[in-house]
Short mmCIF file of C-alpha atoms in Angstrom, two decimals:
data_model
loop_
_atom_site.label_atom_id
_atom_site.label_comp_id
_atom_site.label_asym_id
_atom_site.label_seq_id
_atom_site.Cartn_x
_atom_site.Cartn_y
_atom_site.Cartn_z
CA MET M 1 -43.48 -190.80 -25.99
CA GLU M 2 -40.07 -189.35 -26.85
CA GLN M 3 -37.21 -190.81 -24.83
CA VAL M 4 -34.90 -188.37 -23.08
CA PRO M 5 -31.27 -189.47 -23.57
CA ALA M 6 -29.52 -190.40 -20.35
CA LYS M 7 -27.03 -187.89 -19.09
CA LYS M 8 -23.44 -189.01 -19.36
CA GLU M 9 -21.36 -189.01 -16.23
CA GLY M 10 -17.97 -187.38 -16.65
CA ARG M 11 -14.95 -189.65 -16.28
CA LEU M 12 -11.30 -189.09 -15.55
CA THR M 13 -9.62 -189.23 -18.95
CA LEU M 14 -5.87 -189.35 -19.47
CA VAL M 15 -5.72 -185.75 -20.67
CA LEU M 16 -7.78 -184.48 -17.73
CA GLY M 17 -5.74 -186.54 -15.28
CA LEU M 18 -2.43 -185.25 -16.65
CA ALA M 19 -3.67 -181.64 -16.63
CA THR M 20 -4.73 -182.05 -12.99
CA LEU M 21 -1.47 -183.66 -11.86
CA ILE M 22 0.80 -181.23 -13.71
CA ALA M 23 -1.07 -178.12 -12.51
CA ALA M 24 -1.25 -179.36 -8.91
CA PHE M 25 2.31 -180.68 -8.68
CA GLY M 26 3.86 -177.68 -10.42
CA SER M 27 2.17 -175.16 -8.14
CA SER M 28 0.42 -176.55 -5.05
CA PHE M 29 3.33 -178.83 -4.08
CA GLN M 30 5.60 -175.78 -3.76
CA TYR M 31 3.04 -174.04 -1.55
CA GLY M 32 2.94 -176.95 0.88
CA TYR M 33 6.70 -177.41 0.85
CA ASN M 34 7.30 -173.77 1.78
CA VAL M 35 4.72 -173.82 4.56
CA ALA M 36 6.67 -176.49 6.43
CA ALA M 37 10.23 -176.08 5.10
CA ILE M 38 11.03 -173.35 7.60
CA ASN M 39 9.92 -175.36 10.66
CA SER M 40 12.46 -178.17 11.08
CA PRO M 41 15.64 -176.11 10.44
CA ALA M 42 14.35 -173.30 12.66
CA GLN M 43 17.13 -173.56 15.25
CA PHE M 44 19.87 -173.72 12.60
CA MET M 45 18.47 -170.65 10.85
CA LYS M 46 18.17 -168.69 14.08
CA THR M 47 21.81 -169.53 14.76
CA PHE M 48 22.69 -168.28 11.26
CA TYR M 49 20.76 -165.04 11.91
CA ASN M 50 22.62 -164.49 15.19
CA LYS M 51 26.00 -165.34 13.68
CA THR M 52 25.42 -162.96 10.77
CA TYR M 53 24.32 -160.20 13.14
CA TYR M 54 27.40 -160.79 15.29
CA GLU M 55 29.75 -160.53 12.31
CA ARG M 56 28.20 -157.20 11.39
CA ASN M 57 27.82 -155.65 14.83
CA ASN M 58 30.21 -157.53 17.16
CA GLY M 59 27.32 -158.53 19.37
CA TYR M 60 24.36 -160.93 19.46
CA MET M 61 20.67 -160.06 19.20
CA ASP M 62 18.57 -160.19 22.35
CA GLU M 63 15.85 -162.86 22.56
CA PHE M 64 12.98 -160.53 21.65
CA ALA M 65 14.75 -159.20 18.53
CA LEU M 66 15.60 -162.73 17.40
CA THR M 67 12.00 -163.91 17.93
CA LEU M 68 10.70 -160.88 16.03
CA LEU M 69 13.12 -161.42 13.12
CA TRP M 70 12.17 -165.09 13.00
CA SER M 71 8.45 -164.25 13.07
CA VAL M 72 8.99 -161.83 10.17
CA SER M 73 10.84 -164.58 8.24
CA VAL M 74 7.94 -166.99 8.79
CA SER M 75 5.20 -164.45 8.08
CA MET M 76 6.77 -163.04 4.91
CA PHE M 77 5.52 -166.18 3.16
CA PRO M 78 1.83 -165.54 3.91
CA PHE M 79 2.30 -161.80 3.31
CA GLY M 80 3.66 -162.68 -0.14
CA GLY M 81 0.63 -164.92 -0.54
CA PHE M 82 -1.58 -161.90 0.13
CA VAL M 83 0.27 -159.89 -2.54
CA GLY M 84 -0.06 -162.82 -4.95
CA SER M 85 -3.80 -163.00 -4.29
CA LEU M 86 -4.18 -159.34 -5.27
CA MET M 87 -2.48 -160.17 -8.59
CA VAL M 88 -4.88 -163.00 -9.47
CA GLY M 89 -7.60 -160.96 -11.15
CA PRO M 90 -5.41 -158.82 -13.44
CA LEU M 91 -3.17 -161.74 -14.45
CA VAL M 92 -6.00 -164.22 -15.09
CA ASN M 93 -7.93 -161.72 -17.17
CA ASN M 94 -4.85 -160.77 -19.22
CA PHE M 95 -2.97 -164.07 -19.53
CA GLY M 96 -5.70 -166.65 -18.82
CA ARG M 97 -5.57 -169.44 -16.22
CA LYS M 98 -2.84 -171.47 -17.92
CA GLY M 99 -0.76 -168.40 -18.86
CA THR M 100 -0.85 -167.18 -15.27
CA LEU M 101 0.45 -170.53 -13.98
CA LEU M 102 3.33 -170.39 -16.49
CA PHE M 103 4.14 -166.77 -15.54
CA ASN M 104 4.07 -167.76 -11.89
CA ASN M 105 7.24 -169.84 -12.34
CA ILE M 106 9.24 -166.60 -12.11
CA PHE M 107 8.24 -166.36 -8.45
CA SER M 108 9.49 -169.89 -7.90
CA ILE M 109 12.87 -169.74 -9.67
CA VAL M 110 14.08 -166.35 -8.35
CA PRO M 111 13.55 -167.12 -4.62
CA ALA M 112 15.22 -170.52 -5.05
CA VAL M 113 18.35 -168.74 -6.32
CA LEU M 114 18.19 -166.19 -3.50
CA MET M 115 17.78 -168.83 -0.82
CA GLY M 116 20.64 -170.88 -2.26
CA CYS M 117 22.99 -167.88 -2.23
CA SER M 118 22.01 -166.50 1.19
CA LYS M 119 24.58 -168.44 3.21
CA VAL M 120 27.48 -167.60 0.88
CA ALA M 121 26.44 -163.94 0.91
CA GLY M 122 25.99 -163.97 4.69
CA SER M 123 22.58 -162.34 4.34
CA PHE M 124 19.44 -163.25 6.26
CA GLU M 125 17.73 -160.46 4.30
CA MET M 126 17.95 -162.67 1.20
CA ILE M 127 16.11 -165.41 3.08
CA ILE M 128 13.34 -162.99 4.06
CA LEU M 129 13.06 -161.65 0.49
CA SER M 130 12.94 -165.19 -0.93
CA ARG M 131 10.13 -166.06 1.50
CA LEU M 132 8.20 -163.02 0.25
CA LEU M 133 8.66 -163.97 -3.42
CA VAL M 134 7.82 -167.65 -2.95
CA GLY M 135 4.76 -166.48 -1.00
CA ILE M 136 3.64 -164.55 -4.10
CA CYS M 137 4.06 -167.80 -6.04
CA ALA M 138 1.90 -169.64 -3.51
CA GLY M 139 -0.70 -166.86 -3.44
CA LEU M 140 -1.16 -167.07 -7.19
CA SER M 141 -1.14 -170.86 -7.40
CA SER M 142 -3.47 -171.43 -4.44
CA ASN M 143 -6.14 -169.37 -6.22
CA VAL M 144 -5.54 -170.07 -9.91
CA VAL M 145 -5.05 -173.86 -9.73
CA PRO M 146 -8.45 -174.61 -8.06
CA MET M 147 -10.11 -172.17 -10.49
CA TYR M 148 -8.44 -173.83 -13.48
CA LEU M 149 -9.19 -177.40 -12.40
CA GLY M 150 -12.74 -176.56 -11.31
CA GLU M 151 -13.46 -175.26 -14.79
CA LEU M 152 -11.81 -178.22 -16.54
CA ALA M 153 -13.63 -180.89 -14.53
CA PRO M 154 -17.13 -182.29 -15.26
CA LYS M 155 -19.56 -181.55 -12.44
CA ASN M 156 -19.51 -185.07 -11.00
CA LEU M 157 -15.70 -184.91 -10.61
CA ARG M 158 -15.39 -181.23 -9.74
CA GLY M 159 -15.21 -181.79 -5.99
CA GLY M 160 -12.64 -184.59 -6.18
CA LEU M 161 -10.38 -182.81 -8.66
CA GLY M 162 -10.83 -179.58 -6.72
CA VAL M 163 -9.33 -181.27 -3.66
CA VAL M 164 -6.25 -182.50 -5.58
CA PRO M 165 -4.36 -179.18 -5.15
CA GLN M 166 -4.82 -179.50 -1.38
CA LEU M 167 -3.52 -183.08 -1.62
CA PHE M 168 -0.33 -181.84 -3.24
CA ILE M 169 -0.03 -179.11 -0.62
CA THR M 170 -0.07 -181.79 2.08
CA ILE M 171 2.45 -183.89 0.12
CA GLY M 172 4.68 -180.80 -0.10
CA ILE M 173 4.39 -180.35 3.66
CA LEU M 174 5.28 -184.01 4.23
CA VAL M 175 8.30 -183.87 1.89
CA ALA M 176 9.57 -180.73 3.66
CA GLN M 177 9.19 -182.52 7.01
CA ILE M 178 11.05 -185.59 5.71
CA PHE M 179 13.87 -183.41 4.37
CA GLY M 180 13.98 -181.76 7.78
CA LEU M 181 15.07 -185.00 9.49
CA ARG M 182 18.30 -184.11 10.38
CA SER M 183 -5.82 -170.45 -19.61
CA LEU M 184 -9.16 -172.66 -19.63
CA LEU M 185 -9.34 -175.22 -22.48
CA ALA M 186 -12.90 -174.22 -23.46
CA ASN M 187 -13.00 -175.39 -27.10
CA GLU M 188 -14.94 -178.42 -28.38
CA GLU M 189 -12.03 -180.47 -29.58
CA ALA M 190 -10.22 -180.06 -26.23
CA LEU M 191 -13.39 -180.84 -24.26
CA LYS M 192 -13.88 -184.10 -26.20
CA ARG M 193 -10.36 -185.17 -25.21
CA LEU M 194 -10.92 -184.22 -21.57
CA ARG M 195 -14.26 -186.07 -21.35
CA GLY M 196 -13.47 -189.07 -23.60
CA TRP M 197 -16.61 -188.89 -25.77
CA ASP M 198 -17.93 -186.88 -28.74
CA ASP M 199 -21.30 -185.70 -27.39
CA VAL M 200 -20.22 -182.60 -25.45
CA GLY M 201 -23.01 -180.35 -26.75
CA PRO M 202 -24.87 -179.74 -23.44
CA GLU M 203 -21.67 -178.98 -21.54
CA MET M 204 -20.41 -176.70 -24.32
CA GLU M 205 -23.72 -174.86 -24.06
CA GLU M 206 -23.19 -174.33 -20.32
CA ILE M 207 -19.67 -173.03 -20.99
CA ARG M 208 -21.03 -170.72 -23.72
CA GLN M 209 -23.66 -169.38 -21.32
CA GLU M 210 -20.99 -168.55 -18.77
CA ASP M 211 -18.76 -167.08 -21.48
CA GLU M 212 -21.62 -164.92 -22.80
CA ALA M 213 -22.13 -163.49 -19.31
CA GLU M 214 -18.40 -162.84 -18.98
CA ARG M 215 -18.16 -161.03 -22.34
CA ALA M 216 -21.26 -158.95 -21.58
CA VAL M 217 -20.04 -157.60 -18.24
CA GLY M 218 -16.27 -157.99 -18.66
CA PHE M 219 -14.05 -158.23 -15.61
CA VAL M 220 -16.03 -157.84 -12.38
CA SER M 221 -13.83 -155.83 -10.05
CA VAL M 222 -13.56 -156.53 -6.34
CA LEU M 223 -15.46 -153.30 -5.61
CA LYS M 224 -18.27 -154.32 -7.98
CA LEU M 225 -18.27 -157.78 -6.37
CA PHE M 226 -19.05 -156.24 -2.97
CA ARG M 227 -21.69 -153.93 -4.42
CA THR M 228 -23.62 -156.62 -6.32
CA ARG M 229 -26.63 -157.70 -4.28
CA SER M 230 -27.02 -161.01 -6.14
CA LEU M 231 -23.52 -162.04 -4.91
CA ARG M 232 -23.87 -160.91 -1.31
CA TRP M 233 -24.04 -164.28 0.49
CA GLN M 234 -21.44 -165.83 -1.79
CA VAL M 235 -18.94 -163.11 -0.87
CA ILE M 236 -19.74 -163.30 2.86
CA SER M 237 -19.36 -167.10 2.75
CA VAL M 238 -15.98 -166.85 1.02
CA ILE M 239 -14.70 -164.43 3.67
CA VAL M 240 -16.00 -166.53 6.58
CA LEU M 241 -14.73 -169.86 5.23
CA MET M 242 -11.30 -168.59 4.16
CA GLY M 243 -10.86 -166.67 7.39
CA GLY M 244 -12.03 -169.66 9.41
CA GLN M 245 -9.69 -171.95 7.49
CA GLN M 246 -6.57 -169.99 8.51
CA LEU M 247 -7.60 -168.44 11.85
CA SER M 248 -8.53 -171.91 13.06
CA GLY M 249 -4.81 -172.37 13.74
CA VAL M 250 -3.75 -174.92 11.13
CA ASN M 251 -0.58 -173.11 10.12
CA ALA M 252 0.30 -172.39 13.74
CA ILE M 253 0.70 -176.17 14.00
CA TYR M 254 2.90 -176.42 10.90
CA TYR M 255 4.98 -173.31 11.52
CA TYR M 256 5.66 -174.21 15.15
CA ALA M 257 5.03 -177.96 15.25
CA ASP M 258 8.35 -178.77 16.90
CA GLN M 259 7.80 -176.31 19.75
CA ILE M 260 4.26 -177.63 20.28
CA TYR M 261 5.48 -181.23 20.54
CA LEU M 262 8.31 -180.22 22.88
CA SER M 263 5.84 -178.41 25.12
CA ALA M 264 3.65 -181.53 24.97
CA GLY M 265 6.50 -183.51 26.47
CA VAL M 266 7.98 -185.23 23.39
CA LYS M 267 11.75 -185.79 23.66
CA GLU M 268 13.82 -183.45 21.50
CA ASN M 269 15.29 -186.27 19.40
CA ASP M 270 11.84 -187.74 18.71
CA VAL M 271 10.08 -184.52 17.69
CA GLN M 272 11.12 -184.70 14.03
CA TYR M 273 9.64 -188.20 13.67
CA VAL M 274 6.34 -187.21 15.27
CA THR M 275 6.18 -184.21 12.93
CA VAL M 276 6.70 -186.43 9.88
CA GLY M 277 4.03 -188.81 11.17
CA THR M 278 1.60 -185.91 11.45
CA GLY M 279 2.40 -184.88 7.88
CA ALA M 280 1.74 -188.43 6.68
CA VAL M 281 -1.66 -188.41 8.41
CA ASN M 282 -2.43 -185.11 6.68
CA VAL M 283 -1.65 -186.58 3.25
CA LEU M 284 -3.68 -189.74 3.96
CA MET M 285 -6.77 -187.83 5.07
CA THR M 286 -6.58 -185.45 2.10
CA VAL M 287 -6.50 -188.50 -0.19
CA CYS M 288 -9.68 -189.64 1.59
CA ALA M 289 -11.23 -186.20 0.99
CA VAL M 290 -10.60 -186.54 -2.77
CA PHE M 291 -12.85 -189.62 -2.82
CA VAL M 292 -15.52 -188.69 -0.26
CA VAL M 293 -16.18 -185.07 -1.25
CA GLU M 294 -18.55 -186.20 -4.04
CA LEU M 295 -20.08 -188.90 -1.83
CA LEU M 296 -20.69 -186.93 1.37
CA GLY M 297 -20.81 -183.40 -0.04
CA ARG M 298 -18.98 -180.14 0.64
CA ARG M 299 -21.23 -178.88 3.43
CA PHE M 300 -21.01 -182.12 5.45
CA LEU M 301 -17.20 -182.21 5.26
CA LEU M 302 -16.98 -178.58 6.40
CA LEU M 303 -19.28 -179.24 9.37
CA LEU M 304 -17.44 -182.44 10.31
CA GLY M 305 -13.98 -180.93 9.91
CA PHE M 306 -14.55 -177.71 11.84
CA SER M 307 -16.37 -179.64 14.61
CA VAL M 308 -13.41 -182.01 15.03
CA CYS M 309 -10.99 -179.06 15.07
CA PHE M 310 -13.09 -177.22 17.64
CA THR M 311 -13.17 -180.25 19.93
CA ALA M 312 -9.44 -180.96 19.48
CA CYS M 313 -8.48 -177.36 20.35
CA PHE M 314 -10.33 -177.35 23.64
CA VAL M 315 -9.17 -180.82 24.71
CA LEU M 316 -5.61 -179.86 23.73
CA THR M 317 -5.84 -176.78 25.94
CA ALA M 318 -6.87 -178.89 28.93
CA ALA M 319 -4.17 -181.48 28.18
CA LEU M 320 -1.39 -178.87 27.94
CA ALA M 321 -2.56 -177.23 31.16
CA LEU M 322 -2.50 -180.58 33.03
CA GLN M 323 0.55 -182.24 31.46
CA ASP M 324 2.82 -181.41 34.42
CA THR M 325 0.42 -182.99 36.92
CA ILE M 326 -0.78 -186.10 35.04
CA SER M 327 1.87 -188.35 33.50
CA TRP M 328 -0.11 -189.51 30.45
CA MET M 329 -1.39 -186.07 29.41
CA PRO M 330 1.38 -185.50 26.81
CA TYR M 331 -0.04 -188.44 24.85
CA VAL M 332 -3.48 -186.81 24.92
CA SER M 333 -1.88 -183.62 23.54
CA ILE M 334 -0.34 -185.52 20.64
CA ALA M 335 -3.64 -187.31 19.95
CA CYS M 336 -5.42 -183.93 19.87
CA ILE M 337 -2.96 -182.52 17.35
CA ILE M 338 -3.40 -185.57 15.12
CA ALA M 339 -7.20 -185.35 15.47
CA TYR M 340 -7.02 -181.67 14.56
CA VAL M 341 -4.96 -182.46 11.44
CA VAL M 342 -7.46 -185.18 10.44
CA GLY M 343 -10.42 -182.82 10.84
CA HIS M 344 -8.80 -179.96 8.98
CA ALA M 345 -7.62 -182.19 6.11
CA LEU M 346 -11.15 -183.54 5.55
CA GLY M 347 -12.99 -180.23 5.23
CA PRO M 348 -11.57 -176.81 6.20
CA SER M 349 -8.36 -177.20 4.16
CA PRO M 350 -9.64 -178.47 0.77
CA VAL M 351 -13.31 -177.47 0.51
CA PRO M 352 -13.38 -173.61 0.59
CA ALA M 353 -11.45 -173.28 -2.70
CA VAL M 354 -13.84 -175.78 -4.33
CA LEU M 355 -16.80 -173.68 -3.16
CA ILE M 356 -15.34 -170.45 -4.59
CA THR M 357 -15.14 -172.10 -8.01
CA GLU M 358 -18.69 -173.45 -7.71
CA THR M 359 -20.53 -170.44 -6.27
CA PHE M 360 -19.38 -167.84 -8.81
CA LEU M 361 -19.79 -167.70 -12.58
CA GLN M 362 -16.84 -166.90 -14.88
CA SER M 363 -17.38 -163.14 -14.86
CA SER M 364 -16.93 -162.78 -11.09
CA ARG M 365 -14.74 -165.83 -10.34
CA PRO M 366 -11.33 -164.08 -10.58
CA ALA M 367 -12.48 -161.26 -8.26
CA ALA M 368 -13.92 -163.84 -5.84
CA PHE M 369 -10.59 -165.67 -5.73
CA MET M 370 -8.85 -162.33 -5.10
CA VAL M 371 -11.10 -161.74 -2.08
CA GLY M 372 -10.79 -165.31 -0.80
CA GLY M 373 -7.04 -165.38 -1.38
CA SER M 374 -6.53 -162.03 0.35
CA VAL M 375 -8.48 -163.17 3.41
CA HIS M 376 -6.61 -166.51 3.39
CA TRP M 377 -3.14 -164.96 3.26
CA LEU M 378 -3.79 -162.01 5.59
CA SER M 379 -5.14 -164.45 8.17
CA ASN M 380 -2.13 -166.72 7.57
CA PHE M 381 0.22 -163.74 7.94
CA THR M 382 -1.45 -162.68 11.19
CA VAL M 383 -1.15 -166.16 12.72
CA GLY M 384 2.48 -166.54 11.62
CA LEU M 385 3.51 -163.16 13.03
CA ILE M 386 1.54 -163.15 16.29
CA PHE M 387 1.35 -166.80 17.38
CA PRO M 388 4.88 -166.99 18.92
CA PHE M 389 4.00 -164.08 21.21
CA VAL M 390 0.52 -165.47 21.93
CA GLN M 391 2.17 -168.77 22.87
CA VAL M 392 4.50 -166.99 25.29
CA GLY M 393 1.69 -164.90 26.78
CA LEU M 394 -1.13 -167.46 27.01
CA GLY M 395 0.82 -170.72 27.14
CA ALA M 396 -1.55 -173.68 27.30
CA TYR M 397 -4.54 -171.47 26.54
CA SER M 398 -3.32 -170.35 23.08
CA PHE M 399 -5.60 -172.80 21.31
CA VAL M 400 -8.79 -171.51 22.99
CA ILE M 401 -8.77 -168.67 20.45
CA PHE M 402 -8.57 -171.13 17.57
CA GLY M 403 -11.27 -173.32 19.11
CA VAL M 404 -13.71 -170.41 19.33
CA ILE M 405 -13.08 -169.53 15.67
CA CYS M 406 -13.70 -173.16 14.64
CA LEU M 407 -16.98 -173.15 16.59
CA LEU M 408 -18.19 -169.89 15.01
CA THR M 409 -17.32 -171.12 11.51
CA THR M 410 -19.21 -174.37 12.18
CA ILE M 411 -22.31 -172.42 13.20
CA TYR M 412 -22.11 -170.19 10.10
CA THR M 413 -21.69 -173.19 7.79
CA PHE M 414 -24.71 -174.93 9.36
CA LEU M 415 -26.93 -171.85 9.03
CA VAL M 416 -25.86 -170.45 5.64
CA VAL M 417 -23.72 -172.61 3.35
CA PRO M 418 -25.79 -174.76 0.92
CA GLU M 419 -24.78 -178.10 -0.56
CA THR M 420 -23.33 -177.76 -4.08
CA LYS M 421 -22.57 -181.43 -4.83
CA ALA M 422 -23.50 -182.61 -8.36
CA LYS M 423 -24.95 -179.23 -9.39
CA THR M 424 -24.00 -177.12 -12.41
CA PHE M 425 -22.57 -173.63 -11.90
CA VAL M 426 -25.88 -172.14 -13.07
CA GLU M 427 -27.94 -174.32 -10.67
CA ILE M 428 -25.74 -173.24 -7.76
CA ASN M 429 -26.10 -169.63 -8.83
CA GLN M 430 -29.88 -170.04 -8.73
CA ILE M 431 -29.72 -171.27 -5.09
CA PHE M 432 -27.90 -168.08 -4.11
CA THR M 433 -30.29 -165.96 -6.17
CA LYS M 434 -33.05 -167.05 -3.76
CA MET M 435 -30.83 -166.54 -0.70
CA ASN M 436 -29.95 -163.03 -1.88
CA LYS M 437 -33.65 -162.30 -2.51
CA VAL M 438 -33.21 -161.04 -6.03
CA SER M 439 -35.73 -161.68 -8.79
CA GLU M 440 -35.29 -164.74 -11.03
CA VAL M 441 -33.56 -163.95 -14.31
CA HIS M 442 -32.19 -165.92 -17.25
CA PRO M 443 -29.41 -168.12 -15.82
CA GLU M 444 -26.46 -166.72 -17.71
CA LYS M 445 -27.55 -163.15 -16.82
CA GLU M 446 -27.99 -163.65 -13.07
CA GLU M 447 -24.73 -161.97 -12.19
CA LEU M 448 -25.61 -159.07 -14.49
CA GLU M 449 -28.79 -158.23 -12.60
CA GLU M 450 -27.18 -155.37 -10.67
CA PHE M 451 -25.63 -153.73 -13.74
CA PRO M 452 -27.10 -151.05 -16.04
CA PRO M 453 -28.87 -152.29 -19.18
CA SER M 454 -26.06 -150.95 -21.39
CA THR M 455 -23.63 -153.51 -19.95
CA ARG M 456 -25.83 -156.58 -20.28
CA GLY M 457 -25.47 -157.35 -23.94
CA GLN M 458 -28.37 -157.85 -26.32
#
């Protein structure tokens, strides 16, 4: 009886490790840094806005105008992220994954210059414009880096390496909080270096199958993505998970962490240290996610994370409502925020981008990241712009909204999202083929099922 050779498990080679670290640090770190960088100096920047306005108009802004201008400054970053997400498909298909990341440096260097010159120029408009441009940088990197790393990694490391960008986002957030204290290498030779062995035939065949599908159909547009029946549940899942990730309130905590801690009863001088502590917890738990995502699976981490966030939101609401009547309630509030950060760092923050890479083949992956990125950044923009007013209007009950969204996303994940751990892209595609109730076809042609025969190749 002929012996079937044992399948080799992919390992983290030096080349693959360096590619992961450079891509994640060069892009994802900046995203995280700019999420939190505007929080700690908020009062100083508001003072600068008012001073600049006074020098121009001989009068100060009223409180509503200042809050609105500040909300616009905060939300320009996610709005830029939305614009960047819309650019993903065209750039990736023209310049490749690696080329897009290199091009993206323009949107990092220019806003840095603008921000550095804003005080000398006496212009808060330059700050707002720089937030928009650096948001475009984040929008591109937050979609292209997971796509790039997901395609570089062997399937048994895809989850862990896919979480690395989120790890660097959390490190960027932590560094910003500390400072606030007062294209795909799909050729055989490259794959041998990434894997660390010579026998890469089966994996090259999988890449060729995906590439054949991509060449046959070309770039799948966003419109075609929505019209393709065989991709229906993948697209719905991307929208739900990306929307749930941001509308669950995670960036409300980072954008307005200081105000939340003050309202929870933390002394003004101690707020900055509590904020840094929260950022450190975020980094630590994301490190944990890197190692457990392949052990426990994507679906389990999503269910666990959103459940913890849902519970934390509702307990936090009760704690904030009772903090003036019960002396120890502020400590419960802080514990809830930390629990929320732990839950979000384990599943909702890192896993959705991994799933986008895994649930779409090459031909539709850029369009899927455009959809996911657009939902991510529009939701982020909405929270950043509206949350200050929601906080004023609802007070302690602001987090009920986020809790409900976490609950609904948990239910959807339980009912719909399959486990993708240790499966090839084609195997995952076959799972969704059954969910979408389309007839079984040759693996590399599954995404072509909805297209006319003339577009399918020979």
